[in-house]
Amino acid sequence: MKMNANRKIDRDINLTSVKVDLNTLEPPLSVADIRRIGDGFKAFQVLRAGYKSGLFDWLERHGPAEKSAIAASLRLRSSHLGGFLQVLEDAGLLVRQNGAYALAPEMSDVLCASSPWCQAKVIENMYDSSCGWSDLTGFMSEGWTPKTRAKGLPLTLHPFLGEARRLVAYLAIRRDLSRARNLLCFDGDNGLLAVALCQQFTNVRVTVVVMPDALAHTEEIIATSGLTRRCRVLAGTPLDPPTLELFDYAVLFHNLYSVRKFTASSLTAIASRLLPGGELCCAHWFCREACEIAPGGMRDLDKGMLTNSHQLCHVEQFCKYLDEAGLINAKCDDLAGEYGNTKLHFAHRPLSE
């Protein structure tokens, strides 16, 4: 270990002590590519500083305002404030007219704390030790586990909000839940889908199953949404359902990843909890054939961060798993979203067996 440290010191000394003719030094063109990536990080930091300094909330109340007024009120360094504000203007977050700055039209919804859609907590959450983006080197290393449990974001900022809303809208239009009264939901987003289901299908009672460490947070979400009487929350996994009750409908929502090596057994267990004629809906991300990579790797990393797992594999076999679980009429569909396509699978328990 000491020898490696000494070698590093020697290498650094050699690099800094070598004689270089600065007049002939020409950096490779590829340096510009790295600088562009670095500029993305700098722009992120400017946005974060805009939130933390209170700039956006102040401009909502006092804008348009000149740079000198902004500096004096927020105690910001006027010598650097021009460039700071220019970056925000370049990004389309601020507008300037006659030397006075104001929030760009419609930007107050995502920039100001008074809005439920303010993204400040989303940005700050990337620095939380529970988030893989705060330590990507650690996240990419074998044996990584979050240092702390993820902090709960408001429902309007939940990373699965779009996924849940789209699935519920799809079910309302494309599937017949009019007769469903008792629904089993294995919820990979800590109760968000269960809330959306209850709000859309007002005659349904939902049993929502989450991982044990998400139990308290899920109960809080259910209670805050005023659905305690229509939702019960249980801890468990699809591989070992925590109830013997039979249900009209069951939904597996981004919940199979933790038991992905036992997908067939999990589907068999869930199928046994359906009443005759009951339907199972599965909504998950799948990797490409043979886990091939393709452009769009940032969204793949996003999905890995959200699930702390690889996506499901072998989408071509999933309908076969449903058949082997004793279900019939297996069908597949795509639901496009901000993270890519979510694969939807549907199958029924036969009326007679």
C-alpha positions as a LaTeX table, in Angstrom:
\begin{tabular}{lrrr}
\hline
Residue & $x$ (\AA) & $y$ (\AA) & $z$ (\AA) \\
\hline
Met1 & 0.00 & 0.00 & 0.00 \\
Lys2 & 2.84 & 2.36 & 0.95 \\
Met3 & 4.72 & 1.44 & $-2.24$ \\
Asn4 & 1.67 & 2.34 & $-4.38$ \\
Ala5 & 1.39 & 5.71 & $-2.59$ \\
Asn6 & 5.07 & 6.42 & $-3.25$ \\
Arg7 & 4.69 & 5.56 & $-6.92$ \\
Lys8 & 1.76 & 7.98 & $-7.18$ \\
Ile9 & 3.84 & 10.76 & $-5.60$ \\
Asp10 & 6.73 & 10.04 & $-7.97$ \\
Arg11 & 4.38 & 10.12 & $-10.96$ \\
Asp12 & 2.86 & 13.43 & $-9.88$ \\
Ile13 & 6.33 & 14.96 & $-9.39$ \\
Asn14 & 7.43 & 13.79 & $-12.82$ \\
Leu15 & 4.32 & 15.27 & $-14.47$ \\
Thr16 & 4.76 & 18.66 & $-12.87$ \\
Ser17 & 8.54 & 18.90 & $-13.22$ \\
Val18 & 8.81 & 17.95 & $-16.87$ \\
Lys19 & 9.75 & 20.85 & $-19.12$ \\
Val20 & 6.98 & 21.87 & $-21.50$ \\
Asp21 & 7.13 & 24.41 & $-24.31$ \\
Leu22 & 3.86 & 26.25 & $-23.69$ \\
Asn23 & 4.00 & 27.89 & $-27.11$ \\
Thr24 & 3.79 & 24.53 & $-28.89$ \\
Leu25 & 1.39 & 22.88 & $-26.43$ \\
Glu26 & $-1.86$ & 21.95 & $-28.17$ \\
Pro27 & $-4.60$ & 20.17 & $-26.17$ \\
Pro28 & $-6.52$ & 17.40 & $-27.96$ \\
Leu29 & $-9.89$ & 18.33 & $-29.46$ \\
Ser30 & $-11.53$ & 15.77 & $-27.16$ \\
Val31 & $-10.91$ & 18.08 & $-24.19$ \\
Ala32 & $-13.94$ & 20.07 & $-25.41$ \\
Asp33 & $-16.16$ & 16.99 & $-24.99$ \\
Ile34 & $-15.17$ & 16.65 & $-21.34$ \\
Arg35 & $-15.68$ & 20.37 & $-20.76$ \\
Arg36 & $-19.22$ & 20.14 & $-22.13$ \\
Ile37 & $-19.99$ & 17.42 & $-19.61$ \\
Gly38 & $-18.43$ & 19.54 & $-16.89$ \\
Asp39 & $-20.63$ & 22.46 & $-17.93$ \\
Gly40 & $-23.65$ & 20.28 & $-17.22$ \\
Phe41 & $-22.44$ & 19.87 & $-13.63$ \\
Lys42 & $-21.82$ & 23.63 & $-13.35$ \\
Ala43 & $-25.31$ & 24.42 & $-14.63$ \\
Phe44 & $-26.74$ & 22.00 & $-12.05$ \\
Gln45 & $-24.83$ & 23.80 & $-9.30$ \\
Val46 & $-26.12$ & 27.18 & $-10.48$ \\
Leu47 & $-29.69$ & 25.88 & $-10.31$ \\
Arg48 & $-29.07$ & 24.42 & $-6.86$ \\
Ala49 & $-27.60$ & 27.70 & $-5.65$ \\
Gly50 & $-30.59$ & 29.55 & $-7.05$ \\
Tyr51 & $-32.86$ & 27.47 & $-4.86$ \\
Lys52 & $-30.65$ & 27.57 & $-1.75$ \\
Ser53 & $-29.98$ & 31.31 & $-1.92$ \\
Gly54 & $-33.69$ & 32.10 & $-2.04$ \\
Leu55 & $-33.27$ & 33.92 & $-5.36$ \\
Phe56 & $-36.33$ & 32.44 & $-7.05$ \\
Asp57 & $-38.70$ & 33.03 & $-4.14$ \\
Trp58 & $-37.37$ & 36.59 & $-3.75$ \\
Leu59 & $-37.88$ & 37.37 & $-7.45$ \\
Glu60 & $-41.42$ & 35.98 & $-7.27$ \\
Arg61 & $-42.20$ & 38.58 & $-4.58$ \\
His62 & $-40.03$ & 41.51 & $-5.70$ \\
Gly63 & $-39.17$ & 41.09 & $-9.37$ \\
Pro64 & $-38.42$ & 42.56 & $-11.80$ \\
Ala65 & $-35.35$ & 43.77 & $-9.94$ \\
Glu66 & $-31.92$ & 45.06 & $-10.88$ \\
Lys67 & $-28.76$ & 43.19 & $-10.02$ \\
Ser68 & $-27.79$ & 45.66 & $-7.27$ \\
Ala69 & $-31.11$ & 45.16 & $-5.47$ \\
Ile70 & $-30.78$ & 41.38 & $-5.71$ \\
Ala71 & $-27.23$ & 41.47 & $-4.33$ \\
Ala72 & $-28.14$ & 43.75 & $-1.42$ \\
Ser73 & $-31.29$ & 41.88 & $-0.39$ \\
Leu74 & $-29.84$ & 38.34 & $-0.66$ \\
Arg75 & $-26.28$ & 39.26 & 0.40 \\
Leu76 & $-24.79$ & 37.81 & $-2.79$ \\
Arg77 & $-21.39$ & 38.81 & $-4.20$ \\
Ser78 & $-22.18$ & 41.44 & $-6.82$ \\
Ser79 & $-18.85$ & 40.86 & $-8.60$ \\
His80 & $-20.01$ & 37.36 & $-9.64$ \\
Leu81 & $-23.75$ & 37.89 & $-9.68$ \\
Gly82 & $-23.87$ & 39.00 & $-13.32$ \\
Gly83 & $-22.49$ & 35.70 & $-14.59$ \\
Phe84 & $-24.66$ & 33.75 & $-12.17$ \\
Leu85 & $-27.83$ & 35.47 & $-13.37$ \\
Gln86 & $-26.75$ & 35.13 & $-16.98$ \\
Val87 & $-26.47$ & 31.35 & $-16.66$ \\
Leu88 & $-30.02$ & 31.24 & $-15.31$ \\
Glu89 & $-31.17$ & 33.50 & $-18.14$ \\
Asp90 & $-29.39$ & 31.31 & $-20.70$ \\
Ala91 & $-31.21$ & 28.30 & $-19.25$ \\
Gly92 & $-34.57$ & 30.01 & $-19.73$ \\
Leu93 & $-35.32$ & 30.31 & $-16.02$ \\
Leu94 & $-35.00$ & 34.09 & $-15.82$ \\
Val95 & $-35.78$ & 36.94 & $-18.20$ \\
Arg96 & $-34.17$ & 40.39 & $-18.27$ \\
Gln97 & $-35.55$ & 43.66 & $-19.54$ \\
Asn98 & $-33.94$ & 47.07 & $-19.13$ \\
Gly99 & $-31.44$ & 45.58 & $-16.66$ \\
Ala100 & $-34.13$ & 44.13 & $-14.38$ \\
Tyr101 & $-34.48$ & 40.39 & $-13.76$ \\
Ala102 & $-37.68$ & 38.40 & $-13.28$ \\
Leu103 & $-38.74$ & 34.76 & $-13.37$ \\
Ala104 & $-39.44$ & 33.53 & $-16.88$ \\
Pro105 & $-43.13$ & 32.91 & $-17.67$ \\
Glu106 & $-44.53$ & 29.73 & $-16.09$ \\
Met107 & $-41.26$ & 29.05 & $-14.26$ \\
Ser108 & $-42.58$ & 29.97 & $-10.82$ \\
Asp109 & $-44.37$ & 26.58 & $-10.69$ \\
Val110 & $-41.06$ & 24.70 & $-10.59$ \\
Leu111 & $-38.80$ & 27.32 & $-8.98$ \\
Cys112 & $-40.78$ & 28.75 & $-6.04$ \\
Ala113 & $-41.45$ & 27.13 & $-2.68$ \\
Ser114 & $-45.07$ & 28.32 & $-2.81$ \\
Ser115 & $-45.78$ & 25.79 & $-5.59$ \\
Pro116 & $-46.37$ & 22.07 & $-4.92$ \\
Trp117 & $-44.33$ & 21.40 & $-8.06$ \\
Cys118 & $-41.21$ & 23.22 & $-6.84$ \\
Gln119 & $-38.24$ & 21.03 & $-7.77$ \\
Ala120 & $-35.87$ & 22.24 & $-5.04$ \\
Lys121 & $-36.29$ & 19.06 & $-2.98$ \\
Val122 & $-35.71$ & 16.89 & $-6.04$ \\
Ile123 & $-32.42$ & 18.65 & $-6.74$ \\
Glu124 & $-31.31$ & 18.52 & $-3.11$ \\
Asn125 & $-32.29$ & 14.85 & $-2.83$ \\
Met126 & $-29.54$ & 13.98 & $-5.31$ \\
Tyr127 & $-27.04$ & 14.89 & $-2.58$ \\
Asp128 & $-28.68$ & 12.65 & 0.02 \\
Ser129 & $-26.59$ & 9.64 & 1.03 \\
Ser130 & $-29.53$ & 7.38 & 0.17 \\
Cys131 & $-29.32$ & 8.43 & $-3.48$ \\
Gly132 & $-26.85$ & 6.71 & $-5.78$ \\
Trp133 & $-26.20$ & 9.95 & $-7.64$ \\
Ser134 & $-24.58$ & 11.35 & $-4.50$ \\
Asp135 & $-21.89$ & 8.67 & $-4.73$ \\
Leu136 & $-21.97$ & 7.09 & $-8.17$ \\
Thr137 & $-18.60$ & 5.40 & $-7.63$ \\
Gly138 & $-20.02$ & 3.70 & $-4.57$ \\
Phe139 & $-23.28$ & 2.85 & $-6.34$ \\
Met140 & $-21.35$ & 1.17 & $-9.15$ \\
Ser141 & $-19.25$ & $-0.89$ & $-6.72$ \\
Glu142 & $-20.16$ & $-4.41$ & $-5.60$ \\
Gly143 & $-21.89$ & $-4.52$ & $-2.24$ \\
Trp144 & $-23.31$ & $-0.99$ & $-2.39$ \\
Thr145 & $-26.22$ & $-0.27$ & $-0.10$ \\
Pro146 & $-27.78$ & 3.11 & 0.66 \\
Lys147 & $-26.23$ & 4.65 & 3.79 \\
Thr148 & $-29.64$ & 5.81 & 5.01 \\
Arg149 & $-33.24$ & 5.19 & 4.08 \\
Ala150 & $-34.41$ & 7.47 & 1.28 \\
Lys151 & $-36.20$ & 10.59 & 2.46 \\
Gly152 & $-39.82$ & 10.72 & 1.38 \\
Leu153 & $-40.57$ & 13.35 & $-1.26$ \\
Pro154 & $-44.01$ & 14.98 & $-1.52$ \\
Leu155 & $-46.37$ & 13.01 & $-3.75$ \\
Thr156 & $-46.18$ & 15.70 & $-6.47$ \\
Leu157 & $-42.41$ & 15.15 & $-6.63$ \\
His158 & $-42.39$ & 11.36 & $-6.30$ \\
Pro159 & $-40.20$ & 9.87 & $-9.07$ \\
Phe160 & $-42.88$ & 7.25 & $-9.83$ \\
Leu161 & $-45.74$ & 9.78 & $-10.06$ \\
Gly162 & $-45.92$ & 9.70 & $-13.86$ \\
Glu163 & $-45.68$ & 5.90 & $-13.89$ \\
Ala164 & $-48.56$ & 5.56 & $-11.41$ \\
Arg165 & $-50.81$ & 8.11 & $-13.11$ \\
Arg166 & $-50.31$ & 6.58 & $-16.56$ \\
Leu167 & $-51.00$ & 3.05 & $-15.32$ \\
Val168 & $-54.20$ & 4.07 & $-13.52$ \\
Ala169 & $-55.38$ & 6.00 & $-16.61$ \\
Tyr170 & $-54.64$ & 2.94 & $-18.76$ \\
Leu171 & $-56.58$ & 0.65 & $-16.43$ \\
Ala172 & $-59.53$ & 3.04 & $-16.35$ \\
Ile173 & $-59.76$ & 3.12 & $-20.15$ \\
Arg174 & $-58.49$ & $-0.27$ & $-21.30$ \\
Arg175 & $-59.36$ & $-2.77$ & $-18.54$ \\
Asp176 & $-62.67$ & $-3.57$ & $-16.85$ \\
Leu177 & $-62.41$ & $-2.85$ & $-13.13$ \\
Ser178 & $-66.06$ & $-1.91$ & $-12.72$ \\
Arg179 & $-66.82$ & $-5.11$ & $-10.79$ \\
Ala180 & $-63.63$ & $-5.12$ & $-8.73$ \\
Arg181 & $-64.22$ & $-4.50$ & $-5.04$ \\
Asn182 & $-61.13$ & $-6.04$ & $-3.47$ \\
Leu183 & $-57.74$ & $-5.28$ & $-4.99$ \\
Leu184 & $-54.26$ & $-6.54$ & $-4.09$ \\
Cys185 & $-51.45$ & $-4.11$ & $-4.92$ \\
Phe186 & $-47.76$ & $-4.98$ & $-4.62$ \\
Asp187 & $-46.55$ & $-1.41$ & $-4.72$ \\
Gly188 & $-42.93$ & $-0.63$ & $-5.56$ \\
Asp189 & $-43.42$ & 3.09 & $-4.92$ \\
Asn190 & $-44.41$ & 3.04 & $-1.23$ \\
Gly191 & $-48.15$ & 3.39 & $-1.66$ \\
Leu192 & $-48.33$ & 5.99 & $-4.43$ \\
Leu193 & $-50.09$ & 3.64 & $-6.83$ \\
Ala194 & $-52.48$ & 2.44 & $-4.13$ \\
Val195 & $-53.56$ & 6.03 & $-3.49$ \\
Ala196 & $-54.06$ & 6.69 & $-7.22$ \\
Leu197 & $-56.08$ & 3.46 & $-7.59$ \\
Cys198 & $-58.37$ & 4.35 & $-4.69$ \\
Gln199 & $-58.94$ & 7.84 & $-6.03$ \\
Gln200 & $-59.77$ & 6.58 & $-9.52$ \\
Phe201 & $-61.82$ & 3.52 & $-8.56$ \\
Thr202 & $-63.91$ & 4.75 & $-5.65$ \\
Asn203 & $-65.62$ & 1.40 & $-4.95$ \\
Val204 & $-62.37$ & $-0.52$ & $-4.52$ \\
Arg205 & $-60.76$ & $-1.56$ & $-1.24$ \\
Val206 & $-57.00$ & $-1.99$ & $-1.58$ \\
Thr207 & $-54.56$ & $-4.20$ & 0.28 \\
Val208 & $-51.16$ & $-2.68$ & $-0.44$ \\
Val209 & $-48.01$ & $-4.74$ & 0.12 \\
Val210 & $-44.61$ & $-3.07$ & 0.42 \\
Met211 & $-41.13$ & $-3.96$ & 1.62 \\
Pro212 & $-40.80$ & $-4.00$ & 5.44 \\
Asp213 & $-38.58$ & $-0.90$ & 5.54 \\
Ala214 & $-41.22$ & 1.06 & 3.59 \\
Leu215 & $-44.13$ & 0.12 & 5.87 \\
Ala216 & $-44.17$ & 3.25 & 8.07 \\
His217 & $-43.73$ & 5.66 & 5.15 \\
Thr218 & $-46.50$ & 3.93 & 3.18 \\
Glu219 & $-48.89$ & 4.10 & 6.12 \\
Glu220 & $-48.13$ & 7.82 & 6.40 \\
Ile221 & $-48.92$ & 8.38 & 2.70 \\
Ile222 & $-52.18$ & 6.45 & 3.00 \\
Ala223 & $-53.21$ & 8.38 & 6.12 \\
Thr224 & $-52.30$ & 11.77 & 4.64 \\
Ser225 & $-54.43$ & 10.94 & 1.60 \\
Gly226 & $-57.41$ & 10.16 & 3.84 \\
Leu227 & $-57.62$ & 6.54 & 2.68 \\
Thr228 & $-56.97$ & 4.64 & 5.91 \\
Arg229 & $-60.44$ & 3.06 & 5.86 \\
Arg230 & $-60.05$ & 1.82 & 2.29 \\
Cys231 & $-56.41$ & 0.73 & 2.40 \\
Arg232 & $-54.61$ & $-1.68$ & 4.64 \\
Val233 & $-50.83$ & $-1.86$ & 4.47 \\
Leu234 & $-48.89$ & $-5.11$ & 4.87 \\
Ala235 & $-45.19$ & $-5.91$ & 4.68 \\
Gly236 & $-44.11$ & $-8.62$ & 2.27 \\
Thr237 & $-42.95$ & $-9.57$ & $-1.21$ \\
Pro238 & $-44.62$ & $-11.17$ & $-4.24$ \\
Leu239 & $-42.74$ & $-14.38$ & $-3.50$ \\
Asp240 & $-44.46$ & $-14.75$ & $-0.13$ \\
Pro241 & $-47.77$ & $-12.81$ & $-0.09$ \\
Pro242 & $-48.64$ & $-11.78$ & 3.48 \\
Thr243 & $-52.35$ & $-12.64$ & 3.18 \\
Leu244 & $-54.41$ & $-15.70$ & 2.27 \\
Glu245 & $-57.37$ & $-13.57$ & 1.19 \\
Leu246 & $-58.62$ & $-13.87$ & $-2.39$ \\
Phe247 & $-58.95$ & $-10.78$ & $-4.60$ \\
Asp248 & $-60.89$ & $-9.62$ & $-7.67$ \\
Tyr249 & $-57.83$ & $-7.89$ & $-9.08$ \\
Ala250 & $-54.08$ & $-7.81$ & $-8.43$ \\
Val251 & $-51.39$ & $-5.38$ & $-9.56$ \\
Leu252 & $-47.65$ & $-5.89$ & $-9.45$ \\
Phe253 & $-46.14$ & $-2.44$ & $-9.87$ \\
His254 & $-42.33$ & $-2.28$ & $-10.16$ \\
Asn255 & $-42.17$ & $-4.80$ & $-7.32$ \\
Leu256 & $-40.65$ & $-7.92$ & $-8.85$ \\
Tyr257 & $-37.08$ & $-6.60$ & $-9.04$ \\
Ser258 & $-36.15$ & $-7.65$ & $-5.50$ \\
Val259 & $-37.27$ & $-11.24$ & $-6.25$ \\
Arg260 & $-36.31$ & $-11.24$ & $-9.93$ \\
Lys261 & $-34.53$ & $-14.61$ & $-9.61$ \\
Phe262 & $-37.83$ & $-16.11$ & $-8.49$ \\
Thr263 & $-40.17$ & $-14.45$ & $-10.99$ \\
Ala264 & $-42.01$ & $-17.64$ & $-11.96$ \\
Ser265 & $-42.57$ & $-18.67$ & $-8.34$ \\
Ser266 & $-43.74$ & $-15.14$ & $-7.44$ \\
Leu267 & $-46.30$ & $-15.09$ & $-10.25$ \\
Thr268 & $-47.59$ & $-18.49$ & $-9.15$ \\
Ala269 & $-47.98$ & $-17.21$ & $-5.58$ \\
Ile270 & $-49.91$ & $-14.12$ & $-6.73$ \\
Ala271 & $-52.10$ & $-16.14$ & $-9.10$ \\
Ser272 & $-53.23$ & $-18.24$ & $-6.13$ \\
Arg273 & $-54.57$ & $-15.08$ & $-4.47$ \\
Leu274 & $-56.98$ & $-14.32$ & $-7.34$ \\
Leu275 & $-60.65$ & $-15.25$ & $-7.33$ \\
Pro276 & $-61.86$ & $-17.24$ & $-10.37$ \\
Gly277 & $-62.05$ & $-14.78$ & $-13.25$ \\
Gly278 & $-59.79$ & $-12.28$ & $-11.47$ \\
Glu279 & $-57.12$ & $-10.44$ & $-13.43$ \\
Leu280 & $-53.44$ & $-9.85$ & $-12.74$ \\
Cys281 & $-51.70$ & $-6.74$ & $-14.09$ \\
Cys282 & $-47.89$ & $-6.55$ & $-14.04$ \\
Ala283 & $-46.05$ & $-3.29$ & $-14.77$ \\
His284 & $-42.24$ & $-3.43$ & $-14.91$ \\
Trp285 & $-39.15$ & $-2.32$ & $-16.78$ \\
Phe286 & $-37.33$ & $-4.94$ & $-18.83$ \\
Cys287 & $-33.81$ & $-4.86$ & $-20.20$ \\
Arg288 & $-33.11$ & $-5.39$ & $-23.88$ \\
Glu289 & $-32.48$ & $-8.81$ & $-25.35$ \\
Ala290 & $-29.32$ & $-10.37$ & $-23.88$ \\
Cys291 & $-29.04$ & $-7.24$ & $-21.70$ \\
Glu292 & $-27.64$ & $-5.34$ & $-24.68$ \\
Ile293 & $-26.83$ & $-1.67$ & $-24.17$ \\
Ala294 & $-28.03$ & 1.15 & $-26.40$ \\
Pro295 & $-28.19$ & 4.96 & $-26.35$ \\
Gly296 & $-30.23$ & 6.21 & $-23.42$ \\
Gly297 & $-27.96$ & 4.96 & $-20.66$ \\
Met298 & $-28.88$ & 7.86 & $-18.36$ \\
Arg299 & $-32.46$ & 6.57 & $-18.11$ \\
Asp300 & $-31.14$ & 3.07 & $-17.44$ \\
Leu301 & $-29.12$ & 4.47 & $-14.53$ \\
Asp302 & $-32.22$ & 6.31 & $-13.31$ \\
Lys303 & $-34.14$ & 3.04 & $-13.22$ \\
Gly304 & $-31.29$ & 1.36 & $-11.38$ \\
Met305 & $-31.22$ & 4.15 & $-8.80$ \\
Leu306 & $-34.98$ & 3.97 & $-8.24$ \\
Thr307 & $-35.09$ & 0.18 & $-7.80$ \\
Asn308 & $-31.53$ & $-0.60$ & $-6.66$ \\
Ser309 & $-31.80$ & $-3.52$ & $-9.04$ \\
His310 & $-31.31$ & $-4.58$ & $-12.62$ \\
Gln311 & $-34.40$ & $-4.47$ & $-14.79$ \\
Leu312 & $-36.25$ & $-7.73$ & $-15.39$ \\
Cys313 & $-34.82$ & $-9.95$ & $-18.10$ \\
His314 & $-36.38$ & $-12.08$ & $-20.85$ \\
Val315 & $-39.57$ & $-10.21$ & $-21.61$ \\
Glu316 & $-40.23$ & $-12.84$ & $-24.28$ \\
Gln317 & $-40.70$ & $-15.46$ & $-21.54$ \\
Phe318 & $-42.98$ & $-13.49$ & $-19.23$ \\
Cys319 & $-46.27$ & $-14.59$ & $-20.83$ \\
Lys320 & $-45.05$ & $-18.17$ & $-20.51$ \\
Tyr321 & $-44.48$ & $-17.62$ & $-16.80$ \\
Leu322 & $-48.07$ & $-16.38$ & $-16.50$ \\
Asp323 & $-49.32$ & $-19.49$ & $-18.31$ \\
Glu324 & $-47.26$ & $-21.74$ & $-16.04$ \\
Ala325 & $-48.74$ & $-19.93$ & $-13.02$ \\
Gly326 & $-52.16$ & $-21.22$ & $-14.10$ \\
Leu327 & $-53.38$ & $-17.99$ & $-15.68$ \\
Ile328 & $-54.91$ & $-17.64$ & $-19.14$ \\
Asn329 & $-55.21$ & $-15.12$ & $-21.99$ \\
Ala330 & $-51.81$ & $-13.54$ & $-21.26$ \\
Lys331 & $-51.27$ & $-10.32$ & $-23.19$ \\
Cys332 & $-48.55$ & $-7.65$ & $-23.31$ \\
Asp333 & $-48.60$ & $-3.91$ & $-24.01$ \\
Asp334 & $-46.25$ & $-0.92$ & $-23.76$ \\
Leu335 & $-46.74$ & 2.16 & $-21.62$ \\
Ala336 & $-44.36$ & 4.94 & $-22.66$ \\
Gly337 & $-42.95$ & 7.17 & $-19.92$ \\
Glu338 & $-40.11$ & 9.46 & $-18.94$ \\
Tyr339 & $-37.84$ & 6.49 & $-18.14$ \\
Gly340 & $-38.69$ & 4.56 & $-21.31$ \\
Asn341 & $-41.31$ & 1.90 & $-21.94$ \\
Thr342 & $-42.95$ & 0.07 & $-19.06$ \\
Lys343 & $-44.08$ & $-3.39$ & $-20.10$ \\
Leu344 & $-47.63$ & $-4.24$ & $-19.08$ \\
His345 & $-48.71$ & $-7.87$ & $-18.83$ \\
Phe346 & $-52.25$ & $-9.06$ & $-18.19$ \\
Ala347 & $-53.69$ & $-12.52$ & $-17.50$ \\
His348 & $-56.78$ & $-14.04$ & $-15.84$ \\
Arg349 & $-57.42$ & $-16.86$ & $-13.45$ \\
Pro350 & $-59.81$ & $-19.30$ & $-15.17$ \\
Leu351 & $-63.44$ & $-19.30$ & $-14.03$ \\
Ser352 & $-63.17$ & $-23.04$ & $-13.48$ \\
Glu353 & $-60.10$ & $-25.17$ & $-12.86$ \\
\hline
\end{tabular}
